[in-house]
Short mmCIF file of C-alpha atoms in Angstrom, two decimals:
data_model
loop_
_atom_site.label_atom_id
_atom_site.label_comp_id
_atom_site.label_asym_id
_atom_site.label_seq_id
_atom_site.Cartn_x
_atom_site.Cartn_y
_atom_site.Cartn_z
CA MET P 11 113.18 202.56 57.75
CA PRO P 12 115.23 205.72 58.35
CA VAL P 13 116.20 207.61 55.20
CA TYR P 14 119.80 208.75 55.28
CA LYS P 15 120.25 211.69 52.93
CA SER P 16 123.53 213.44 52.27
CA ASP P 17 123.99 216.53 50.15
CA CYS P 18 127.77 216.09 50.38
CA PHE P 19 128.05 213.06 48.07
CA VAL P 20 125.83 212.18 45.13
CA ASN P 21 127.82 209.68 43.05
CA ILE P 22 129.11 206.74 45.10
CA LEU P 23 131.05 203.71 43.86
CA LEU P 24 130.72 200.41 45.71
CA THR P 25 133.48 197.85 45.12
CA GLY P 26 131.99 194.40 45.56
CA GLY P 27 128.66 196.14 45.20
CA MET P 28 126.83 193.10 43.83
CA GLY P 29 127.70 191.05 46.89
CA TYR P 30 125.75 190.41 50.05
CA ILE P 31 126.51 193.57 52.00
CA GLY P 32 127.15 195.81 49.00
CA SER P 33 123.76 195.09 47.43
CA HIS P 34 121.90 195.99 50.63
CA VAL P 35 123.92 199.20 51.01
CA ALA P 36 123.10 200.01 47.37
CA VAL P 37 119.38 199.74 48.16
CA VAL P 38 119.63 202.14 51.10
CA LEU P 39 121.74 204.64 49.14
CA LEU P 40 119.44 204.59 46.12
CA GLN P 41 116.41 205.11 48.33
CA ALA P 42 118.19 208.07 49.91
CA GLY P 43 118.66 209.72 46.51
CA HIS P 44 122.28 208.86 45.75
CA ARG P 45 123.52 207.65 42.35
CA VAL P 46 125.28 204.33 42.73
CA VAL P 47 127.94 202.56 40.67
CA LEU P 48 128.45 198.87 41.44
CA TYR P 49 131.92 197.53 40.61
CA ASP P 50 132.20 193.75 40.97
CA ASN P 51 133.88 190.77 39.29
CA LEU P 52 130.93 188.49 40.18
CA SER P 53 133.25 185.92 41.79
CA ASN P 54 130.79 185.44 44.66
CA SER P 55 127.61 187.06 43.35
CA ASP P 56 125.40 187.02 40.26
CA ALA P 57 124.20 189.57 37.74
CA GLY P 58 120.57 188.94 38.69
CA VAL P 59 121.11 191.04 41.81
CA LEU P 60 121.00 194.13 39.59
CA VAL P 61 117.42 193.42 38.51
CA ARG P 62 116.33 192.71 42.05
CA ILE P 63 117.82 195.99 43.29
CA GLU P 64 115.80 197.79 40.63
CA GLN P 65 112.64 195.95 41.70
CA ILE P 66 113.12 197.08 45.28
CA THR P 67 114.10 200.69 44.60
CA GLY P 68 112.64 201.48 41.18
CA LYS P 69 116.14 202.54 40.12
CA MET P 70 118.78 200.67 38.13
CA PRO P 71 122.31 201.24 39.43
CA ILE P 72 125.24 201.36 37.04
CA PHE P 73 127.13 198.06 36.95
CA ILE P 74 130.74 197.53 35.88
CA GLN P 75 132.02 193.94 35.79
CA ALA P 76 135.73 194.05 36.55
CA ASP P 77 138.29 193.02 39.14
CA ILE P 78 139.36 195.55 41.74
CA ARG P 79 142.99 194.80 40.90
CA ALA P 80 142.46 196.24 37.42
CA ALA P 81 143.63 199.69 38.54
CA GLU P 82 143.24 201.42 35.16
CA THR P 83 139.70 200.12 34.67
CA LEU P 84 138.84 201.24 38.17
CA ALA P 85 140.36 204.70 37.65
CA ASP P 86 138.40 205.11 34.40
CA ALA P 87 135.17 204.15 36.20
CA LEU P 88 135.78 206.72 38.93
CA LYS P 89 136.38 209.45 36.39
CA GLN P 90 133.63 208.51 33.91
CA HIS P 91 130.92 208.47 36.57
CA ALA P 92 132.14 211.53 38.50
CA VAL P 93 132.46 209.46 41.66
CA GLU P 94 132.79 211.51 44.85
CA ALA P 95 133.05 208.77 47.50
CA VAL P 96 133.89 205.07 47.56
CA MET P 97 132.59 202.26 49.74
CA HIS P 98 134.98 199.32 49.65
CA PHE P 99 133.41 195.87 50.10
CA ALA P 100 135.38 193.77 47.60
CA GLY P 101 137.43 190.98 49.13
CA LEU P 102 137.46 187.44 50.46
CA LYS P 103 135.96 186.99 53.92
CA ALA P 104 135.92 183.41 55.29
CA VAL P 105 138.02 182.75 58.40
CA GLY P 106 138.44 179.01 57.83
CA GLU P 107 139.21 179.36 54.13
CA SER P 108 141.78 182.05 54.82
CA ALA P 109 143.82 179.58 56.87
CA GLN P 110 143.87 177.24 53.88
CA LYS P 111 144.43 179.89 51.20
CA PRO P 112 146.39 182.75 52.79
CA ILE P 113 148.06 183.90 49.58
CA GLU P 114 144.69 184.31 47.86
CA TYR P 115 143.45 186.38 50.79
CA TYR P 116 146.44 188.71 50.78
CA ALA P 117 146.27 189.04 46.99
CA ASN P 118 142.56 189.84 46.90
CA ASN P 119 142.20 191.88 50.06
CA VAL P 120 145.50 193.73 50.48
CA GLU P 121 146.62 194.04 46.86
CA GLY P 122 143.06 194.83 45.82
CA THR P 123 142.88 197.69 48.32
CA ILE P 124 146.22 199.08 47.14
CA SER P 125 144.87 199.05 43.60
CA LEU P 126 141.76 200.90 44.74
CA LEU P 127 143.75 203.54 46.62
CA GLU P 128 145.98 204.10 43.59
CA ALA P 129 142.91 204.62 41.41
CA MET P 130 141.36 206.99 43.95
CA CYS P 131 144.56 209.03 44.12
CA LYS P 132 144.63 209.25 40.34
CA ALA P 133 141.02 210.44 40.29
CA GLU P 134 141.62 212.79 43.26
CA ILE P 135 138.92 211.14 45.38
CA ARG P 136 139.69 211.22 49.08
CA THR P 137 136.54 209.87 50.77
CA LEU P 138 136.44 206.17 51.65
CA VAL P 139 134.18 203.94 53.74
CA PHE P 140 136.02 200.68 54.35
CA SER P 141 134.27 197.39 55.03
CA GLY P 142 136.21 196.38 58.13
CA SER P 143 135.84 193.58 60.62
CA ALA P 144 135.85 192.80 64.31
CA ALA P 145 138.49 190.21 63.38
CA VAL P 146 141.07 192.99 63.91
CA TYR P 147 140.51 192.66 67.67
CA GLY P 148 141.93 189.13 67.72
CA GLU P 149 141.47 187.21 70.96
CA PRO P 150 139.32 189.52 73.11
CA GLN P 151 141.04 190.87 76.22
CA TYR P 152 137.71 192.19 77.48
CA LEU P 153 134.08 192.30 76.39
CA PRO P 154 132.21 194.06 74.96
CA LEU P 155 134.77 195.19 72.42
CA ASP P 156 135.16 198.93 71.93
CA GLU P 157 137.31 200.73 69.38
CA MET P 158 140.12 201.24 71.92
CA HIS P 159 140.67 197.50 72.35
CA PRO P 160 144.21 196.43 71.31
CA LEU P 161 144.44 195.22 67.73
CA SER P 162 145.72 191.83 66.62
CA ALA P 163 144.47 188.91 64.53
CA THR P 164 144.12 185.15 64.95
CA ASN P 165 143.77 184.20 61.27
CA PRO P 166 144.91 185.38 57.80
CA TYR P 167 141.53 186.98 57.05
CA GLY P 168 141.79 189.12 60.17
CA ARG P 169 145.39 190.02 59.34
CA THR P 170 144.38 191.28 55.89
CA LYS P 171 141.80 193.55 57.48
CA LEU P 172 144.34 194.74 60.03
CA HIS P 173 146.96 195.45 57.35
CA ILE P 174 144.42 197.44 55.36
CA GLU P 175 143.47 199.54 58.38
CA GLU P 176 147.15 200.25 59.01
CA MET P 177 147.59 201.32 55.39
CA LEU P 178 144.60 203.62 55.64
CA ARG P 179 145.92 205.25 58.79
CA ASP P 180 149.28 205.83 57.10
CA LEU P 181 147.56 207.26 54.04
CA SER P 182 145.48 209.63 56.13
CA ALA P 183 148.57 210.80 58.01
CA SER P 184 150.28 211.56 54.71
CA ASN P 185 147.52 213.82 53.39
CA PRO P 186 144.99 215.74 55.53
CA LEU P 187 142.43 215.72 52.70
CA TRP P 188 141.59 212.06 53.25
CA CYS P 189 138.31 211.26 55.01
CA ILE P 190 138.27 207.55 55.91
CA VAL P 191 136.14 205.45 58.22
CA CYS P 192 136.75 201.77 58.91
CA LEU P 193 133.40 200.28 59.88
CA ARG P 194 134.24 197.23 61.93
CA TYR P 195 131.47 194.70 61.33
CA PHE P 196 130.58 191.97 63.72
CA ASN P 197 128.48 189.21 62.07
CA PRO P 198 126.09 190.38 59.34
CA VAL P 199 123.06 188.13 58.78
CA GLY P 200 119.52 188.41 57.45
CA ALA P 201 118.12 189.72 54.19
CA HIS P 202 116.07 192.57 52.76
CA GLU P 203 112.46 192.48 53.93
CA SER P 204 111.25 191.85 50.37
CA GLY P 205 113.09 188.53 50.23
CA LEU P 206 114.60 189.57 46.91
CA ILE P 207 118.21 190.00 48.01
CA GLY P 208 120.20 188.27 50.72
CA GLU P 209 123.29 186.18 51.32
CA ASN P 210 123.60 183.63 48.51
CA PRO P 211 127.25 182.57 48.28
CA VAL P 212 128.59 180.53 45.39
CA GLY P 213 129.22 176.94 46.47
CA ILE P 214 129.11 175.76 50.09
CA PRO P 215 128.50 178.71 52.45
CA ASN P 216 131.30 179.66 54.82
CA ASN P 217 129.02 181.69 57.10
CA LEU P 218 126.60 180.29 59.67
CA MET P 219 123.24 181.72 58.64
CA PRO P 220 123.19 180.83 54.91
CA TYR P 221 124.48 177.37 55.83
CA ILE P 222 121.63 176.85 58.28
CA ALA P 223 119.16 178.10 55.66
CA ARG P 224 120.40 175.59 53.09
CA VAL P 225 120.24 172.78 55.63
CA VAL P 226 116.62 173.62 56.42
CA ALA P 227 115.86 173.90 52.69
CA GLY P 228 117.23 170.39 52.19
CA GLU P 229 120.20 171.45 50.07
CA LEU P 230 122.74 170.44 52.72
CA LYS P 231 122.55 167.46 55.07
CA GLU P 232 123.38 169.08 58.41
CA LEU P 233 125.19 171.93 60.11
CA SER P 234 128.66 171.38 61.54
CA VAL P 235 129.07 173.17 64.86
CA PHE P 236 132.77 173.84 65.34
CA GLY P 237 133.42 173.04 68.98
CA ASN P 238 131.22 172.81 72.08
CA ASP P 239 133.95 173.18 74.68
CA TYR P 240 134.43 176.94 74.64
CA PRO P 241 134.08 178.87 77.93
CA THR P 242 130.57 180.05 76.99
CA PRO P 243 127.15 179.20 78.51
CA ASP P 244 126.51 176.25 76.15
CA GLY P 245 130.09 175.63 74.99
CA THR P 246 129.60 176.94 71.45
CA GLY P 247 131.03 180.16 70.04
CA VAL P 248 129.24 183.42 70.83
CA ARG P 249 129.00 186.22 68.26
CA ASP P 250 127.31 189.58 67.79
CA TYR P 251 124.91 189.02 64.89
CA ILE P 252 123.70 192.19 63.17
CA HIS P 253 120.93 192.44 60.59
CA VAL P 254 122.36 193.36 57.19
CA MET P 255 119.83 196.18 56.77
CA ASP P 256 120.96 197.73 60.06
CA LEU P 257 124.50 197.43 58.74
CA ALA P 258 123.52 199.07 55.45
CA GLU P 259 121.89 201.95 57.28
CA GLY P 260 125.09 202.38 59.29
CA HIS P 261 127.01 202.89 56.05
CA ALA P 262 124.58 205.50 54.82
CA ALA P 263 124.74 207.28 58.17
CA SER P 264 128.53 207.45 57.91
CA LEU P 265 128.51 209.62 54.77
CA PRO P 266 127.33 212.98 56.17
CA TRP P 267 129.46 212.41 59.27
CA LEU P 268 132.55 211.60 57.23
CA ALA P 269 132.16 214.76 55.14
CA GLU P 270 132.82 216.78 58.29
CA HIS P 271 135.56 214.60 59.79
CA PRO P 272 138.84 214.46 57.85
CA GLY P 273 141.21 211.79 59.09
CA CYS P 274 140.94 208.04 59.59
CA TYR P 275 138.50 206.59 62.11
CA ALA P 276 137.27 203.20 63.31
CA ILE P 277 133.66 202.60 64.35
CA ASN P 278 132.02 199.35 65.43
CA LEU P 279 128.77 198.29 63.81
CA GLY P 280 127.16 195.69 66.05
CA THR P 281 124.26 195.20 68.44
CA GLY P 282 126.14 194.70 71.70
CA GLN P 283 124.35 191.35 72.19
CA GLY P 284 126.07 187.98 71.83
CA TYR P 285 124.33 184.77 70.72
CA SER P 286 125.83 181.27 70.65
CA VAL P 287 125.72 178.95 67.65
CA LEU P 288 123.15 176.75 69.37
CA GLU P 289 121.01 179.80 70.18
CA MET P 290 121.11 180.72 66.49
CA VAL P 291 120.08 177.19 65.55
CA ALA P 292 117.11 177.36 67.94
CA ALA P 293 116.10 180.84 66.71
CA PHE P 294 116.18 179.75 63.07
CA ALA P 295 114.12 176.67 63.86
CA SER P 296 111.53 178.90 65.54
CA ALA P 297 111.42 181.42 62.68
CA SER P 298 111.24 178.80 59.92
CA GLY P 299 109.13 176.18 61.65
CA HIS P 300 111.69 173.50 60.79
CA ALA P 301 114.28 171.65 62.84
CA VAL P 302 117.96 172.26 62.04
CA PRO P 303 119.98 169.00 61.98
CA PHE P 304 123.51 169.52 63.31
CA GLN P 305 126.57 167.69 64.58
CA ILE P 306 129.38 168.81 66.87
CA VAL P 307 132.83 168.73 65.22
CA PRO P 308 136.29 169.89 66.39
CA ARG P 309 137.06 173.57 66.76
CA ARG P 310 138.01 175.56 63.66
CA THR P 311 141.47 177.15 63.43
CA GLY P 312 141.41 180.88 64.14
CA ASP P 313 138.06 181.04 65.93
CA VAL P 314 137.65 182.77 69.30
CA ALA P 315 135.21 181.82 72.06
CA ALA P 316 133.18 185.03 72.18
CA CYS P 317 133.11 188.33 70.34
CA TYR P 318 130.53 191.08 70.66
CA ALA P 319 130.52 194.84 70.31
CA ASN P 320 130.28 197.95 72.32
CA PRO P 321 128.39 199.97 69.67
CA GLY P 322 128.27 203.19 71.69
CA LYS P 323 130.58 205.17 69.41
CA ALA P 324 128.32 204.59 66.40
CA GLY P 325 125.42 206.00 68.39
CA ARG P 326 127.36 209.04 69.56
CA GLU P 327 129.06 209.85 66.26
CA LEU P 328 126.71 208.59 63.55
CA GLY P 329 123.39 208.75 65.37
CA TRP P 330 122.95 205.07 64.45
CA ARG P 331 121.91 201.97 66.31
CA ALA P 332 120.80 198.48 65.32
CA ARG P 333 117.00 198.24 65.34
CA ARG P 334 116.22 194.69 64.19
CA GLY P 335 116.26 191.65 66.45
CA LEU P 336 117.21 187.99 66.16
CA PHE P 337 113.78 186.87 64.92
CA ASP P 338 113.95 189.43 62.09
CA MET P 339 117.40 188.13 61.15
CA CYS P 340 116.24 184.52 60.94
CA ALA P 341 112.82 185.17 59.38
CA SER P 342 114.23 187.37 56.61
CA THR P 343 116.94 184.81 55.84
CA TRP P 344 114.34 182.07 55.52
CA LYS P 345 112.15 184.28 53.35
CA PHE P 346 115.09 184.92 51.03
CA GLN P 347 116.03 181.23 50.97
CA ARG P 348 112.49 180.34 49.91
CA CYS P 349 112.49 183.13 47.37
CA ILE P 350 115.66 182.06 45.57
CA GLY P 351 114.20 178.58 45.26
CA LEU P 352 111.23 179.87 43.25
CA GLU P 353 111.30 180.98 39.62
CA SER P 354 109.01 183.89 40.46
CA CYS P 355 111.28 185.37 43.12
CA THR P 356 112.53 188.16 40.86
CA SER P 357 109.04 189.46 40.33
CA ARG P 358 107.44 189.26 43.76
CA ALA P 359 108.23 188.71 47.43
CA ILE P 360 107.13 185.47 49.04
CA SER P 361 105.46 185.47 52.44
CA PRO P 362 107.08 183.26 55.07
#
């Protein structure tokens, strides 16, 4: 695995750092020699992640349990730990749920980001890596999606991400000291190669891969495939799935670049390859050795037919590209799913 070192920033705070993406980024940063502070309210994660991060890296990150909307607590954390840069992962992220609970999404995502920015201003920290989303592209006008594609949103989740990007651009325009990059994710999947950390949402998963994993593990009856009448090769939605460790390495690669680029930028993190839901089902069955029961159900509000990246800018600017393939994504997810089902998973990795 590449080691991304940066002499520009040593102390980095990760909001939502105990979550799926934040925990994997923490591993990469710790292995690169950074000191990491994880700030999380544990609403969709568990404290055991801290121990597992230490097992992987040999280092225990600092953990602060608090809500991102607690601006004073956040400002104190930034000051106490001499934080120099922030990576912002905290927020709600399910498309379907956002259509049912829009107020919660605006409160958590938009208000939470305002709280973070207020705390950063108070602490005079001006470097931010924002956990963005391809949802800001809305209904694709062309594919693959590059950063110049017009911005819009088809669901409340996407609109929160779009509002935040607009805020960040306004903030950067108001003060030339700000260095901000919005990393627009496509669809993060997979787990750390150890099997010790991965995507383990509280309750019923909203994302495809952990749902498939729980179906195969026997915890859920079957997968619901939302629509098979899209204008795609097999009628199911097509997405750009990116391994979470590739995503984490993209974050680490952004730090030295950001130190030399004041302003506000957007960069896609994806593979440039689209896979349908049924292709993902077949790939997981192959990697796990188990069939994936599924049923076709009506389309979900806010979904688009196909969405995949043009990741060229990340290669040109960050020197980064996705290196792991679909089999790695599925096999690592299944390894993690087996691991969390065993009492010994916090002390050793389990072979697939």
